[in-house]
PDB file of C-alpha atoms in Angstrom:
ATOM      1  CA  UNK A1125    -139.514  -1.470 -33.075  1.00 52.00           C
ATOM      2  CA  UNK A1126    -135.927  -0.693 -33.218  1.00 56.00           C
ATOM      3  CA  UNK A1127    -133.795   2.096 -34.470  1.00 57.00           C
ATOM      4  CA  UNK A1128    -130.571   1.961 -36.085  1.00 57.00           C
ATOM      5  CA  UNK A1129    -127.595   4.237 -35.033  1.00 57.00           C
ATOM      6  CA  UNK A1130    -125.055   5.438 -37.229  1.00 56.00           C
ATOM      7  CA  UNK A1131    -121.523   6.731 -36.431  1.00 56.00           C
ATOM      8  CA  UNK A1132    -119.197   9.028 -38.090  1.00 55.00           C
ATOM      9  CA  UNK A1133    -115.805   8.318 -36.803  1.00 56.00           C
ATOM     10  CA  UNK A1134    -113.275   9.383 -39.134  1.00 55.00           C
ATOM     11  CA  UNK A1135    -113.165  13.214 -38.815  1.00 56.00           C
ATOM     12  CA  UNK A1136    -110.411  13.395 -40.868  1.00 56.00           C
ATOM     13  CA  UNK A1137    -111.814  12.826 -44.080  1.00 55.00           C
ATOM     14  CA  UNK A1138    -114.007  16.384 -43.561  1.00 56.00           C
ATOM     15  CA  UNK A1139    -110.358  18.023 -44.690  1.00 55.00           C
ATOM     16  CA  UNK A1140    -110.357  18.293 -48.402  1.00 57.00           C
ATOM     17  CA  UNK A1141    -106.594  16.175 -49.307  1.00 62.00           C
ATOM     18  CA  UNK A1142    -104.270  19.255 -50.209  1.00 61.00           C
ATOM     19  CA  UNK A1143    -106.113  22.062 -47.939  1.00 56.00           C
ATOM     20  CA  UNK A1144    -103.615  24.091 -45.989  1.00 62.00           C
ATOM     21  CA  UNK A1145    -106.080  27.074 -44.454  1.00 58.00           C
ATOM     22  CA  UNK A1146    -105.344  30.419 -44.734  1.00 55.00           C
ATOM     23  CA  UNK A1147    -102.772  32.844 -43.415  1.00 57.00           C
ATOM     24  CA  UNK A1148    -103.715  35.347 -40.260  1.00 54.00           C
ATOM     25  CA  UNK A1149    -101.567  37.752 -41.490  1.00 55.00           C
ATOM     26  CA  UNK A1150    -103.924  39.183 -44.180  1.00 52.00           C
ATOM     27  CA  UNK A1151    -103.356  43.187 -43.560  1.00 54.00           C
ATOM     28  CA  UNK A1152    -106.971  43.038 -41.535  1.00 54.00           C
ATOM     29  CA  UNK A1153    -105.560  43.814 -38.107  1.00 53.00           C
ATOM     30  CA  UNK A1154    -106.022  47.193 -37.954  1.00 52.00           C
ATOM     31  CA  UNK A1155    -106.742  49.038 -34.431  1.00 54.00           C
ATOM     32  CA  UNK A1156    -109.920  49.932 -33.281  1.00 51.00           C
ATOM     33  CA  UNK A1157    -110.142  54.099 -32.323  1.00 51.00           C
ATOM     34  CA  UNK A1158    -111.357  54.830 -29.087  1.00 50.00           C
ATOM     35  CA  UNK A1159    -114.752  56.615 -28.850  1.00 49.00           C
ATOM     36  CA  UNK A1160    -113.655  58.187 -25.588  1.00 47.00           C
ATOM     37  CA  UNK A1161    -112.564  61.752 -25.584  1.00 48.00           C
ATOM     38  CA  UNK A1162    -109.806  62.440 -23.235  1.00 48.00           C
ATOM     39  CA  UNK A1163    -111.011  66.041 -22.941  1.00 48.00           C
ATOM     40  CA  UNK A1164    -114.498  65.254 -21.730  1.00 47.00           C
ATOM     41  CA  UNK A1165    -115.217  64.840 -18.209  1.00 49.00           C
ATOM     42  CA  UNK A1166    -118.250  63.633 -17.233  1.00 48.00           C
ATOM     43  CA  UNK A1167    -118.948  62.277 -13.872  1.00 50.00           C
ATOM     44  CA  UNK A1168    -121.379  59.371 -12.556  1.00 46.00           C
ATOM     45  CA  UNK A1169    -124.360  61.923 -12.046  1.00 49.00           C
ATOM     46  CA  UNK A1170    -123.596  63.561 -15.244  1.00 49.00           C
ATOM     47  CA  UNK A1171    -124.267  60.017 -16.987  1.00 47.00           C
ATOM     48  CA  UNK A1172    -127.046  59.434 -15.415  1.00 46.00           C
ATOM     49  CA  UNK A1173    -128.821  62.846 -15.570  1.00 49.00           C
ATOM     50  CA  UNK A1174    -128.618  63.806 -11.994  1.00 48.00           C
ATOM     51  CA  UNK A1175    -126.292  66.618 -12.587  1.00 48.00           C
ATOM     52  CA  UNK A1176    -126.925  68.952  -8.977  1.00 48.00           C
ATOM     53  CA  UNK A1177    -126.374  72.126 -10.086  1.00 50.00           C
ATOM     54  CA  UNK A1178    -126.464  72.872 -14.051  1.00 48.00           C
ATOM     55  CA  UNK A1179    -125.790  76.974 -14.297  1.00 48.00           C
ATOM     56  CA  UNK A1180    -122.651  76.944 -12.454  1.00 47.00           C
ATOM     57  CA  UNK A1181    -121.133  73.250 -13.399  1.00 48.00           C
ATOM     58  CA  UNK A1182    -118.026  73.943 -15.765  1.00 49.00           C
ATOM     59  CA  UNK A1183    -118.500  77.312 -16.064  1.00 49.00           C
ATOM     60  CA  UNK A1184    -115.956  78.580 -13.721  1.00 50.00           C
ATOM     61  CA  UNK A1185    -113.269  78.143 -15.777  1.00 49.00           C
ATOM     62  CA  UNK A1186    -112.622  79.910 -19.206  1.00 50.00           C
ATOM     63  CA  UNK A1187    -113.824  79.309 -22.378  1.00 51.00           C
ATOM     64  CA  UNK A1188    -110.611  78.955 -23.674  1.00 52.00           C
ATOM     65  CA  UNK A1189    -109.411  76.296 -21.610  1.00 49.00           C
ATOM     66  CA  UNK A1190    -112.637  74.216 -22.525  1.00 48.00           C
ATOM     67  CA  UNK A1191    -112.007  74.337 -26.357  1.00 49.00           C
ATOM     68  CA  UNK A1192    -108.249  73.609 -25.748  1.00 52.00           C
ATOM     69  CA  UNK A1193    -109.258  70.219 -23.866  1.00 54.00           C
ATOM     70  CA  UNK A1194    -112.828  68.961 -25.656  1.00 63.00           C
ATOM     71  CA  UNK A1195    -113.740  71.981 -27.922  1.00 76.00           C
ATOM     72  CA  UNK A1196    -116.518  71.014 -30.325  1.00 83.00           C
ATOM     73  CA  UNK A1197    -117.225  67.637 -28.442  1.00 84.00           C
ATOM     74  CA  UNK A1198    -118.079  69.719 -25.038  1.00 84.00           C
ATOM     75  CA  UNK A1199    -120.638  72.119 -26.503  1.00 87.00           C
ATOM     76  CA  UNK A1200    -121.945  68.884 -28.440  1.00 88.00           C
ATOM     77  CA  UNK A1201    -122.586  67.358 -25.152  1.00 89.00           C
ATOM     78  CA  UNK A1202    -124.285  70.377 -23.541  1.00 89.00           C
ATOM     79  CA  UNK A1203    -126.507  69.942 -27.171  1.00 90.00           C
ATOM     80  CA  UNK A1204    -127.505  66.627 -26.665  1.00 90.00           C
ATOM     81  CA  UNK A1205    -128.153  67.559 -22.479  1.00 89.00           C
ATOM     82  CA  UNK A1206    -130.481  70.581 -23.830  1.00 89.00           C
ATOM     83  CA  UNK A1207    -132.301  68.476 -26.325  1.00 89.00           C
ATOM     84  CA  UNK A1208    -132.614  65.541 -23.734  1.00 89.00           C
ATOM     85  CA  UNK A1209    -133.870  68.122 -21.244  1.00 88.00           C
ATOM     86  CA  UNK A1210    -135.997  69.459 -23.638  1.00 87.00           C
ATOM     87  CA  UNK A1211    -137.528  66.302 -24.404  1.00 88.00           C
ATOM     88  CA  UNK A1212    -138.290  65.140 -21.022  1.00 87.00           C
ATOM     89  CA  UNK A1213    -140.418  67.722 -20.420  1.00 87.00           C
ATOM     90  CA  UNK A1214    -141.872  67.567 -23.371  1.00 88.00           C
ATOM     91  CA  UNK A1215    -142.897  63.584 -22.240  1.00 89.00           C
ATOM     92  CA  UNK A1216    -144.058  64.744 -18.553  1.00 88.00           C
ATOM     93  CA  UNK A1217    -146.328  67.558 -20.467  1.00 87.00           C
ATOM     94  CA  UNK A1218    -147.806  64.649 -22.691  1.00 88.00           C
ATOM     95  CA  UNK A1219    -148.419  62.007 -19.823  1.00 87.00           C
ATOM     96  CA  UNK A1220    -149.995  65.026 -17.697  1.00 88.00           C
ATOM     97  CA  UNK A1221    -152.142  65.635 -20.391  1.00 87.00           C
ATOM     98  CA  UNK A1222    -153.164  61.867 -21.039  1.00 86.00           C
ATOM     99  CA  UNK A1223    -154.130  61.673 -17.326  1.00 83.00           C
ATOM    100  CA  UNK A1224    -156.017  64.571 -17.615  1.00 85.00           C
ATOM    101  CA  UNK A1225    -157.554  63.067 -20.207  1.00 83.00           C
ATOM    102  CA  UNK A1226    -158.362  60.170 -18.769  1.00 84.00           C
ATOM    103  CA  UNK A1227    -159.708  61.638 -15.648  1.00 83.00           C
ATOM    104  CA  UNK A1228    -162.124  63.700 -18.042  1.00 83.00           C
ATOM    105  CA  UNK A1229    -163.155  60.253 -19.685  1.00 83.00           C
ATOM    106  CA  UNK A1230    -164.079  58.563 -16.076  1.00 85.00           C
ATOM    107  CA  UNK A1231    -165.989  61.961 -15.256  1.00 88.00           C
ATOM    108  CA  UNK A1232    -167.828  61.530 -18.160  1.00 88.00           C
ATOM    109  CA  UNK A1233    -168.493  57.762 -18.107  1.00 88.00           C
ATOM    110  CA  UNK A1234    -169.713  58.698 -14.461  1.00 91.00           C
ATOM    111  CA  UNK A1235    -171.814  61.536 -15.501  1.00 91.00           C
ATOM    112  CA  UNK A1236    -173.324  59.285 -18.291  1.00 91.00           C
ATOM    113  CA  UNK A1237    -174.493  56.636 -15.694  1.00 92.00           C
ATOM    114  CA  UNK A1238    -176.018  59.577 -13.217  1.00 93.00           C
ATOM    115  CA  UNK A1239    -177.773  61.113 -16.083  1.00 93.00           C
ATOM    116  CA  UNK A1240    -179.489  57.255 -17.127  1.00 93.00           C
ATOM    117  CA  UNK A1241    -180.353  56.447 -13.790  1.00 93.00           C
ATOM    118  CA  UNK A1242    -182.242  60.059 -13.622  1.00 93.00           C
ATOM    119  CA  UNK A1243    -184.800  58.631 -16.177  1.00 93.00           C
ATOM    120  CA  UNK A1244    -187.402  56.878 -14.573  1.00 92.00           C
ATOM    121  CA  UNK A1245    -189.108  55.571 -17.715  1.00 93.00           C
ATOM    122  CA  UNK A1246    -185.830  53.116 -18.542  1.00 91.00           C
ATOM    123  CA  UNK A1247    -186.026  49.929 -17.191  1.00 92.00           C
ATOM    124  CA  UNK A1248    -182.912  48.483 -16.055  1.00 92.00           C
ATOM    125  CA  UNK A1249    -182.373  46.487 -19.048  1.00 93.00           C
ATOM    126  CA  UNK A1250    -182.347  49.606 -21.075  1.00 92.00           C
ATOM    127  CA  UNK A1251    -180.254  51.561 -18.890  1.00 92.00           C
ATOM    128  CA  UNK A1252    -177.499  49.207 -19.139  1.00 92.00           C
ATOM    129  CA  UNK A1253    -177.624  48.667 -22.979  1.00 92.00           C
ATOM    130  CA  UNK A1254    -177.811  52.639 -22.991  1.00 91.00           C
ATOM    131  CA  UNK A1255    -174.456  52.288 -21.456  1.00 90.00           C
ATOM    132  CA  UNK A1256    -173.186  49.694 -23.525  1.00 91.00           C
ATOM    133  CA  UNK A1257    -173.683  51.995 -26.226  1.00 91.00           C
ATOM    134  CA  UNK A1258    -172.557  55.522 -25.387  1.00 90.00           C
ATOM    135  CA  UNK A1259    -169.584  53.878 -23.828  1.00 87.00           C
ATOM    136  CA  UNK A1260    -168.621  52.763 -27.016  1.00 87.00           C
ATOM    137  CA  UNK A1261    -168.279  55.938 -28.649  1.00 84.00           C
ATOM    138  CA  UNK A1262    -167.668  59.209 -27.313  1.00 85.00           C
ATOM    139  CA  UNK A1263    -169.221  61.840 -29.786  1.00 88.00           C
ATOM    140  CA  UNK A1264    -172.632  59.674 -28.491  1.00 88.00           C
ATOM    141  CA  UNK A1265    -171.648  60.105 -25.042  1.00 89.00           C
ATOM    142  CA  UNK A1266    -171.115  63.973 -25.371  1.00 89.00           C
ATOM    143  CA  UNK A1267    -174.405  64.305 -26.874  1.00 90.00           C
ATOM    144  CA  UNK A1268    -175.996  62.319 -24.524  1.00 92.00           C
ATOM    145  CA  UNK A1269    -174.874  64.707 -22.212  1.00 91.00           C
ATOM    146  CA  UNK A1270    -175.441  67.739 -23.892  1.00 92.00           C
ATOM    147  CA  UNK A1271    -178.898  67.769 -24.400  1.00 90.00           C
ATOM    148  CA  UNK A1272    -181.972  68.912 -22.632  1.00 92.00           C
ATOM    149  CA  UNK A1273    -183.152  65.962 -19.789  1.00 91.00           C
ATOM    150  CA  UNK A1274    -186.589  66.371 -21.308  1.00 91.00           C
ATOM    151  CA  UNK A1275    -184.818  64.618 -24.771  1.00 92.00           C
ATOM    152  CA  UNK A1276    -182.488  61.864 -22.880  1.00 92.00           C
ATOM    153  CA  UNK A1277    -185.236  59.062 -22.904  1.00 93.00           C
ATOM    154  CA  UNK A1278    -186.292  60.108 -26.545  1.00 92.00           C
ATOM    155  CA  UNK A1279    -182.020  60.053 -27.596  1.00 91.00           C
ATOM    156  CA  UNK A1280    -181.906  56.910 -25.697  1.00 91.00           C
ATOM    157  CA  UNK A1281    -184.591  55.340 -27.905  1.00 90.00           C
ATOM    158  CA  UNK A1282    -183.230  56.323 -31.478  1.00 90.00           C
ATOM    159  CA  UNK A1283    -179.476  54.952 -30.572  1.00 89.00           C
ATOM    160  CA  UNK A1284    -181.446  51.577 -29.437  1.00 88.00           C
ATOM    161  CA  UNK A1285    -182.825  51.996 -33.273  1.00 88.00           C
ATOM    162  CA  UNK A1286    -179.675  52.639 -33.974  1.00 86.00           C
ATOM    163  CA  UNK A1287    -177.878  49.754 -32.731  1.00 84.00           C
ATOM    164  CA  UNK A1288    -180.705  47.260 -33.208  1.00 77.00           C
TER     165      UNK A1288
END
């Protein structure tokens, strides 16, 4: 089988005849405004968040000097570094609680598996397909745990009725 090649050579004729382009000089060169303040400060640490000592940084001057130099941008800065503060600790309280959490869950999953093994009349089958099950949803796993061990093998037998 062969294939057939075609070439385009005259590049030229992609120009409609009497096309001239446009002019550059259409009034859209304005100038770009820079977003940096000249009366804002901030140093390497202060960008990245690892400002040493945050009562006493910038507050040994006056007030009045501040406002002459930066005025509403400073104290929107020190906003935005409250709220960002603010914020991160609001994040480390969350993941603190979600590992908590978590530590609960494996205390529980562990407690679950102690409390099976403690019935004698479960064969091992039945153990692990208890498991299976209570793993799967927690309100079952609390109860499991919750009631009297004289009730465990009789719980265990309505979620396998359950889940049949």
């Amino acid at each position: 089988m062969r294939g057939c090649v075609e070439t385009f050579t005259d590049v030229g004729s992609n120009f409609p005849e009497g096309y001239e382009g446009f002019s550059a000089d259409d009034g859209n060169d304005m100038e770009i405004p820079m977003m940096y303040s000249q009366g804002i400060d901030m140093l390497s640490d202060d960008i990245m968040g690892t400002r040493p000592d945050r009562s006493t940084e910038g507050r040994t001057g006056s007030s009045g000097s501040k406002r002459k130099q930066g005025g509403q941008a400073v104290e929107t800065m020190e906003i935005i570094r409250n709220v960002m503060e603010h914020s991160n600790d609001r994040l480390k309280a969350i993941v603190e609680w979600l590992n908590v959490q978590r530590q609960d869950a494996s205390a529980r999953l562990v407690e679950v598996v102690r409390q099976l093994q403690r019935i004698p009349e479960l064969s091992r089958y039945d153990r692990v397909r208890s498991m299976q099950i209570l793993m799967c949803n927690v309100d079952d796993m609390k109860a499991f745990l919750d009631i009297l061990d004289e009730l465990k093998l009789d719980y265990c037998t309505i979620i396998f009725q359950d889940n049949a």
